[in-house]
């Protein structure tokens, strides 16, 4: 899945070779709905209908060290590493019409829960910086190699990798 994040950052460039950066990130709310139908091939009147609804949001704060190698006066390549402290809030609901082999009498079953996961993750990346004097553009590819996501109410636990593509605008005072 692909989600968009809004981010605001500030930093200080100590030299052409080293900078520190702090970033606030927020995903806003994301929503997903899935309808699943299963039918009995012997009797198309018998079916089972599932609906899954989930919504969530994610936010975090990151601190990064950036090391750069100038290629000429306009271009430089850089590496970036640091830590993100973040949280993911999710709510999930499941509805099972339970009509399979019970048509026309259906029993409806539903369950819902919400949960917040939070933690600290390592981030690293590489990029290209184009300098226009007081303005600069940075294009980077970053990775968070391991984020644990748990839904404790149903015993679900999985690690995810997050890949990030950034286009940053930089202004120097």
mmCIF file of C-alpha atoms in Angstrom, residues 16-19 65-69 77-81:
data_model
loop_
_atom_site.group_PDB
_atom_site.id
_atom_site.type_symbol
_atom_site.label_atom_id
_atom_site.label_comp_id
_atom_site.label_asym_id
_atom_site.label_seq_id
_atom_site.Cartn_x
_atom_site.Cartn_y
_atom_site.Cartn_z
ATOM 1 C CA UNK A 16 29.154 21.597 3.010
ATOM 2 C CA UNK A 17 29.797 18.137 4.511
ATOM 3 C CA UNK A 18 27.585 17.859 7.614
ATOM 4 C CA UNK A 19 24.070 18.838 8.742
ATOM 5 C CA UNK A 65 22.494 13.330 10.743
ATOM 6 C CA UNK A 66 23.373 14.088 7.118
ATOM 7 C CA UNK A 67 26.807 13.628 5.564
ATOM 8 C CA UNK A 68 27.392 15.131 2.099
ATOM 9 C CA UNK A 69 30.002 14.940 -0.635
ATOM 10 C CA UNK A 77 25.273 13.507 -2.910
ATOM 11 C CA UNK A 78 24.395 12.736 0.690
ATOM 12 C CA UNK A 79 23.707 9.963 3.140
ATOM 13 C CA UNK A 80 21.275 10.260 5.993
ATOM 14 C CA UNK A 81 20.739 8.235 9.175
#
